[in-house]
XYZ file of C-alpha atoms in Angstrom:
426
model
C -26.777 31.615 12.277
C -25.202 30.024 15.333
C -27.236 27.909 17.751
C -27.535 29.430 21.209
C -26.773 26.420 23.344
C -27.963 28.083 26.538
C -31.550 28.013 25.280
C -33.493 24.819 26.135
C -35.140 24.628 22.702
C -31.778 24.939 20.977
C -30.361 22.218 23.214
C -33.251 19.903 22.354
C -32.944 20.569 18.627
C -29.195 20.034 18.664
C -29.558 16.790 20.638
C -32.197 15.441 18.256
C -30.083 16.332 15.230
C -27.020 14.645 16.731
C -28.973 11.435 17.435
C -30.440 11.504 13.932
C -27.000 11.658 12.329
C -25.003 9.485 14.772
C -25.833 5.974 13.476
C -25.550 6.959 9.792
C -22.192 8.601 10.495
C -20.919 5.479 12.308
C -21.937 3.206 9.421
C -20.512 5.549 6.796
C -17.269 5.676 8.785
C -17.151 1.880 8.466
C -17.056 2.308 4.679
C -13.834 4.295 5.021
C -12.300 1.248 6.726
C -13.499 -1.114 3.978
C -12.099 0.801 1.036
C -8.933 1.353 3.062
C -8.606 -2.439 3.295
C -8.972 -2.766 -0.477
C -6.380 -0.098 -1.244
C -3.823 -1.291 1.289
C -4.120 -4.917 0.225
C -2.991 -3.654 -3.194
C 0.365 -2.824 -1.584
C 0.671 -6.523 -0.767
C -0.674 -7.664 -4.145
C 1.905 -5.725 -6.163
C 5.017 -7.584 -4.928
C 3.013 -10.810 -4.570
C 1.622 -10.870 -8.115
C 5.020 -9.741 -9.385
C 6.257 -13.129 -8.135
C 3.207 -15.222 -9.010
C 2.888 -13.866 -12.560
C 6.626 -13.196 -13.143
C 6.246 -9.471 -13.886
C 8.444 -6.392 -14.306
C 8.069 -3.404 -11.944
C 5.995 -1.439 -14.450
C 3.758 -4.457 -15.138
C 3.178 -5.007 -11.415
C 2.176 -1.337 -11.067
C -0.785 -2.075 -13.362
C -2.515 -3.266 -10.173
C -2.759 0.403 -9.189
C -3.557 1.471 -12.732
C -6.551 -0.890 -12.892
C -8.016 0.311 -9.592
C -7.453 4.019 -9.988
C -8.298 4.207 -13.685
C -11.709 2.886 -12.611
C -12.054 6.000 -10.422
C -11.489 8.176 -13.483
C -14.027 6.230 -15.550
C -16.648 6.021 -12.795
C -16.371 9.431 -11.128
C -18.912 11.200 -13.363
C -21.329 8.221 -13.570
C -21.050 7.886 -9.773
C -21.984 11.543 -9.379
C -24.953 11.043 -11.683
C -26.033 7.972 -9.705
C -25.737 9.986 -6.506
C -27.955 12.757 -7.840
C -30.550 10.274 -9.081
C -30.686 7.708 -6.283
C -29.344 9.540 -3.229
C -26.761 8.552 -0.653
C -28.159 5.289 0.726
C -28.926 3.501 -2.524
C -25.611 4.574 -4.060
C -23.749 3.144 -1.079
C -25.538 -0.204 -1.557
C -24.711 -0.197 -5.293
C -21.062 0.535 -4.510
C -20.882 -2.311 -1.977
C -22.366 -4.817 -4.450
C -19.966 -3.824 -7.234
C -17.033 -3.959 -4.777
C -18.069 -7.473 -3.662
C -18.365 -8.777 -7.219
C -14.789 -7.662 -7.942
C -13.538 -9.409 -4.807
C -15.147 -12.703 -5.848
C -13.475 -12.479 -9.284
C -10.153 -13.159 -7.546
C -11.143 -16.846 -7.415
C -11.209 -17.469 -11.215
C -8.174 -15.202 -11.604
C -6.140 -17.349 -9.216
C -7.493 -20.637 -10.594
C -6.408 -19.660 -14.111
C -3.197 -17.899 -13.047
C -4.365 -15.006 -15.212
C -2.942 -11.555 -14.536
C -5.485 -10.146 -16.987
C -8.399 -11.478 -14.898
C -6.738 -10.127 -11.738
C -6.560 -6.696 -13.381
C -10.191 -6.908 -14.489
C -11.241 -7.886 -10.947
C -9.295 -4.922 -9.570
C -10.948 -2.622 -12.113
C -14.392 -3.790 -10.936
C -13.318 -3.236 -7.321
C -12.158 0.253 -8.301
C -15.569 0.994 -9.846
C -17.261 0.015 -6.580
C -14.815 2.091 -4.564
C -15.385 5.122 -6.802
C -19.135 4.925 -6.156
C -18.576 4.530 -2.409
C -16.091 7.383 -2.129
C -18.122 9.746 -4.314
C -21.024 9.086 -1.969
C -19.479 8.651 1.476
C -17.050 11.580 1.470
C -19.667 14.317 0.901
C -22.201 12.443 3.046
C -19.811 12.451 6.003
C -19.178 16.150 5.362
C -22.874 17.134 5.425
C -23.974 14.963 8.385
C -23.749 17.861 10.809
C -22.603 21.454 11.031
C -20.713 22.825 7.984
C -18.212 24.408 10.401
C -17.017 20.965 11.528
C -17.122 19.206 8.138
C -13.322 19.028 7.946
C -13.123 17.441 11.395
C -15.791 14.870 10.522
C -14.007 13.924 7.317
C -10.710 13.523 9.132
C -12.363 11.477 11.893
C -14.037 9.152 9.368
C -10.818 8.949 7.379
C -8.996 7.893 10.565
C -10.639 4.492 10.117
C -9.282 4.417 6.603
C -5.973 4.818 8.403
C -6.831 1.884 10.685
C -7.196 -0.234 7.550
C -3.747 0.920 6.444
C -2.395 -0.830 9.544
C -4.611 -3.927 9.466
C -4.413 -4.755 5.729
C -0.613 -5.246 5.530
C -0.698 -7.505 8.602
C -3.525 -9.576 7.075
C -1.695 -9.665 3.752
C 1.656 -10.611 5.294
C 0.057 -13.526 7.163
C -2.431 -14.845 4.603
C -1.074 -13.781 1.195
C 2.722 -13.438 1.324
C 4.472 -16.807 1.474
C 7.996 -15.630 2.214
C 9.221 -17.740 -0.715
C 11.048 -15.890 -3.443
C 13.358 -17.230 -6.135
C 15.801 -15.401 -8.354
C 15.423 -15.471 -12.136
C 18.241 -17.981 -12.362
C 16.635 -20.252 -9.756
C 13.298 -20.134 -11.583
C 15.000 -20.903 -14.889
C 16.703 -23.928 -13.315
C 13.386 -25.426 -12.121
C 11.490 -28.021 -14.083
C 8.405 -26.637 -15.821
C 5.946 -28.490 -13.549
C 7.772 -27.351 -10.393
C 7.844 -23.724 -11.580
C 4.150 -23.798 -12.497
C 3.267 -25.320 -9.108
C 5.150 -22.499 -7.366
C 3.294 -19.858 -9.386
C -0.088 -21.521 -8.731
C 0.566 -21.735 -4.972
C 1.470 -18.050 -4.868
C -1.629 -17.034 -6.838
C -3.993 -19.252 -4.811
C -3.138 -17.603 -1.498
C -5.234 -14.547 -2.425
C -8.497 -16.474 -2.753
C -9.558 -16.882 0.884
C -8.918 -13.233 1.959
C -10.933 -11.896 -0.983
C -13.771 -14.407 -0.547
C -14.070 -13.259 3.084
C -13.909 -9.593 2.029
C -16.634 -10.080 -0.588
C -18.894 -11.839 1.918
C -18.468 -9.062 4.482
C -19.383 -6.496 1.834
C -22.597 -8.338 0.988
C -23.533 -8.507 4.667
C -22.948 -4.770 5.111
C -25.035 -4.026 2.001
C -27.928 -5.870 3.701
C -27.445 -3.756 6.855
C -27.575 -0.543 4.814
C -30.726 -1.769 3.076
C -32.640 -2.174 6.340
C -31.302 0.848 8.294
C -33.026 4.197 7.748
C -30.707 6.977 6.560
C -31.485 10.692 6.385
C -31.155 12.104 2.884
C -29.644 15.521 3.536
C -31.504 18.090 1.467
C -29.374 21.037 0.458
C -30.698 24.281 -0.943
C -31.735 23.773 -4.550
C -31.093 26.204 -7.382
C -32.281 26.341 -10.967
C -30.385 23.447 -12.548
C -30.359 25.213 -15.916
C -27.928 27.679 -14.387
C -25.760 24.873 -13.081
C -23.814 22.157 -14.857
C -21.083 19.726 -14.051
C -18.318 22.096 -15.210
C -19.594 25.174 -13.374
C -17.692 24.268 -10.209
C -14.375 24.803 -11.997
C -14.716 28.541 -11.491
C -14.038 27.958 -7.784
C -10.295 28.202 -7.197
C -10.224 25.889 -4.178
C -11.934 23.144 -6.169
C -10.089 23.440 -9.493
C -6.638 23.589 -7.918
C -7.751 21.044 -5.324
C -8.387 18.539 -8.127
C -4.773 19.008 -9.268
C -3.450 18.679 -5.716
C -5.537 15.559 -5.104
C -4.221 14.004 -8.333
C -0.641 14.366 -7.130
C -1.379 13.467 -3.502
C -3.059 10.177 -4.427
C -0.222 9.443 -6.826
C 2.292 10.028 -4.025
C 0.463 7.834 -1.527
C 0.067 4.957 -3.960
C 3.703 5.219 -5.093
C 4.959 5.074 -1.512
C 2.864 2.085 -0.447
C 3.098 0.140 -3.714
C 6.883 -0.055 -3.629
C 7.290 0.000 0.168
C 7.980 -3.737 0.503
C 10.517 -3.795 -2.321
C 12.136 -0.617 -0.956
C 12.520 -2.270 2.465
C 13.951 -5.398 0.855
C 16.399 -3.479 -1.290
C 17.286 -0.614 1.047
C 17.369 -2.421 4.398
C 17.880 -6.027 3.229
C 14.843 -7.418 5.090
C 12.785 -10.392 3.934
C 9.342 -10.164 2.342
C 7.248 -10.948 5.409
C 9.252 -8.611 7.672
C 8.823 -5.859 5.087
C 5.070 -6.546 5.191
C 5.044 -6.022 8.961
C 6.950 -2.755 8.545
C 4.240 -1.717 6.103
C 1.772 -2.444 8.922
C 3.738 -0.055 11.171
C 3.513 2.529 8.389
C -0.243 1.954 8.470
C -0.332 2.457 12.235
C 1.469 5.791 11.860
C -0.913 6.720 9.049
C -3.859 6.008 11.349
C -2.242 7.872 14.239
C -1.670 10.865 11.979
C -5.384 10.940 11.126
C -6.377 11.113 14.808
C -3.664 13.641 15.648
C -4.631 15.705 12.609
C -8.283 15.682 13.650
C -7.239 16.957 17.093
C -4.941 19.662 15.654
C -7.788 21.010 13.517
C -9.191 22.423 16.743
C -6.265 24.845 16.805
C -5.079 25.140 13.179
C -6.973 25.864 9.975
C -7.070 22.986 7.445
C -4.807 25.003 5.124
C -2.114 25.552 7.769
C -2.226 21.910 8.842
C -1.829 20.815 5.210
C 1.230 23.062 4.790
C 2.849 21.823 8.023
C 2.351 18.107 7.328
C 3.395 18.379 3.672
C 6.666 20.100 4.617
C 7.579 17.141 6.832
C 6.586 14.697 4.066
C 8.956 16.437 1.612
C 11.856 16.256 4.072
C 11.258 12.600 4.910
C 10.990 11.676 1.243
C 14.437 13.202 0.728
C 15.774 11.044 3.583
C 14.282 7.935 1.946
C 15.949 8.791 -1.364
C 19.371 9.702 0.041
C 19.537 7.474 3.140
C 20.872 3.968 3.704
C 19.790 0.910 5.673
C 16.933 1.074 8.146
C 16.842 4.894 7.977
C 15.102 4.451 4.624
C 12.371 2.279 6.162
C 11.944 4.610 9.147
C 11.606 7.609 6.817
C 8.972 5.880 4.690
C 7.036 4.811 7.769
C 7.086 8.346 9.129
C 5.816 9.742 5.836
C 2.643 7.777 6.538
C 1.973 9.925 9.603
C 2.272 13.192 7.678
C 0.452 11.992 4.550
C -2.529 10.908 6.606
C -4.491 14.157 6.661
C -3.849 15.201 3.064
C -6.718 13.498 1.220
C -9.572 14.489 3.571
C -8.127 17.986 4.067
C -7.783 18.653 0.338
C -11.276 17.210 -0.139
C -12.783 19.440 2.555
C -11.022 22.540 1.171
C -12.178 21.672 -2.351
C -15.893 21.401 -1.517
C -15.986 24.198 1.072
C -18.911 26.574 0.571
C -20.243 24.894 -2.596
C -23.702 24.094 -1.231
C -25.840 22.232 -3.767
C -22.810 21.864 -6.039
C -21.036 19.674 -3.462
C -21.999 16.471 -5.293
C -20.559 17.674 -8.610
C -17.386 18.887 -6.875
C -17.094 15.497 -5.157
C -17.121 13.755 -8.527
C -14.244 15.923 -9.748
C -12.203 15.240 -6.624
C -12.837 11.516 -6.906
C -11.931 11.646 -10.599
C -8.570 13.155 -9.646
C -7.744 9.866 -7.918
C -6.637 8.740 -11.396
C -3.248 10.035 -10.226
C -2.983 6.688 -8.474
C -3.262 4.968 -11.872
C -0.738 7.071 -13.766
C 2.067 8.032 -11.398
C 2.883 4.570 -9.917
C 3.205 3.169 -13.448
C 5.592 6.027 -14.208
C 7.514 5.221 -11.036
C 7.718 1.531 -11.978
C 8.967 2.454 -15.443
C 11.604 4.746 -13.907
C 12.751 1.946 -11.607
C 13.041 -0.487 -14.534
C 14.917 2.147 -16.570
C 17.453 2.780 -13.792
C 18.280 -0.888 -13.343
C 15.843 -1.674 -10.507
C 16.819 1.294 -8.278
C 13.783 1.723 -6.015
C 15.269 4.768 -4.257
C 15.591 6.771 -7.464
C 11.979 5.903 -8.196
C 10.946 7.755 -5.046
C 11.723 11.025 -6.826
C 8.174 10.685 -8.211
C 6.359 11.011 -4.835
C 8.797 13.785 -3.849
C 7.634 15.903 -6.796
C 4.016 15.084 -5.887
C 4.448 16.388 -2.333
C 5.946 19.618 -3.669
C 2.790 20.151 -5.756
C 0.555 19.537 -2.715
C 2.668 21.977 -0.700
C 2.182 24.611 -3.417
C -1.596 24.089 -3.214
C -1.612 24.690 0.530
C 0.816 27.607 0.319
C -0.618 29.559 -2.591
C -3.525 27.619 -4.109
C -6.123 27.863 -1.348
C -8.108 31.082 -0.970
C -9.365 31.863 2.522
């Protein structure tokens, strides 16, 4: 039933509801920024730890594998935590787990241990899985169901802001700009080579100590602020189980589409710096700044996408933006020089709306089963663990050809396009 806004009582009720949800929505939107920072710092960590720990491309991609495999492991437990403890307490748990992973970067750097780095990233991924399983559906239900897609895209716009900020922070505080060839490293004395590796590894400590401290502070804020627990219509739970949502076409195919979308996004950002170095012959720090421009376009795309949802259905917007992403990915694969970097940066704009739009389409109309559906969609983020490793292996196999590796995200975008074109029922 629609609210008749010309009636005074309806106006009062609507105003009270808006005020009730405004502060929680603002704080939850802040979480989108925080996990965006974590994910986009990974794009800096991959080339950086490749240097510091002397890794191959496929080994460096284990950064993504550690984070996104945690999503797969934690998605169902996170959904169970959400059902048991509700939105607020789950958010606090997620923040604390996230912070503990950030602090583990200190012993990892002190010991120059890639294994500890990967473990720390896995713990961070567990915290992020809890936060995303909780915050995405919470943002969707904090208001009218008719505008859930717009709210998700608006909140996710701040995830896009992090995509711009994180590479700039990483380029200034993590990347050193020093890089030696294999021959140069082999020619160094052992103590000099070890000192270089230790200096590279140590640069990650301060940014992650600050990040962990901010997370603890925000957890305290969430503890003291009152949040509405949105009560959805309950049904006999004996008739419902975790797998029941698979009968809904939008959700089941949405899980597949989300798997490939996340894989595409992580592939593009994880190898962006090396692609810019190889394709356009720019140095490491300059490539990091270009990644920041990619992040700006990603953020801009979120805001533009939110605006366009006033005129286009989520399905049509997904089709339109994915078509452009496919074309630009082809330019990145076949182009030369700076055209490659420009194409990759522009892909950020058109990728921006895919995750929240697929998420909103997947949970649409599921009512009390929204939490279970959310767990499945978060679980599908494991695409970010599997596909970048495959891309890194392909690059190693082809003799370090980053451009050929970008065939992987191209295939991913084709799958997402198929979901929008034929997979979504309206």
